[in-house]
Amino acid sequence: MISNQVMVESQLTQLIEKAHSSDAIREQMYAQSYRYCELMLADPTLKVGFGNLPVNSFKFDEDPMINMSVGLKQKFDRGSSLDLQQKQTGTINRCVSNAGSST
């Protein structure tokens, strides 16, 4: 009786694994989510800096040569690479959905 239960559980596990591996919609959603991450711009970077700050007192008004700098940086790719990646993603998604509908 226990061996039958183990056999049924292993068959159920095999069926679930087979269903996951042959699920075209799941593969398409994985491809879309993967491509979506590639289409995003890099995160902006915030920079804060101090120059000539006296380290013995850390007073900003002690010396007139103390300077502060604040910067925001965003990386953009050259040319129209985002547009090209979007076109490529659309082509891949159409191929995946056509392959999934033909099976």
CSV table of C-alpha atoms in Angstrom, one decimal, residues 33 35 69-71 84 99:
chain,number,residue,atom,x,y,z
A,33,SER,CA,9.7,39.6,-18.1
A,35,ARG,CA,13.2,41.3,-22.0
A,69,SER,CA,28.7,69.4,-4.6
A,70,VAL,CA,25.5,67.6,-5.4
A,71,GLY,CA,25.0,65.7,-8.7
A,84,LEU,CA,15.9,48.5,-31.4
A,99,ALA,CA,5.2,28.6,-31.5
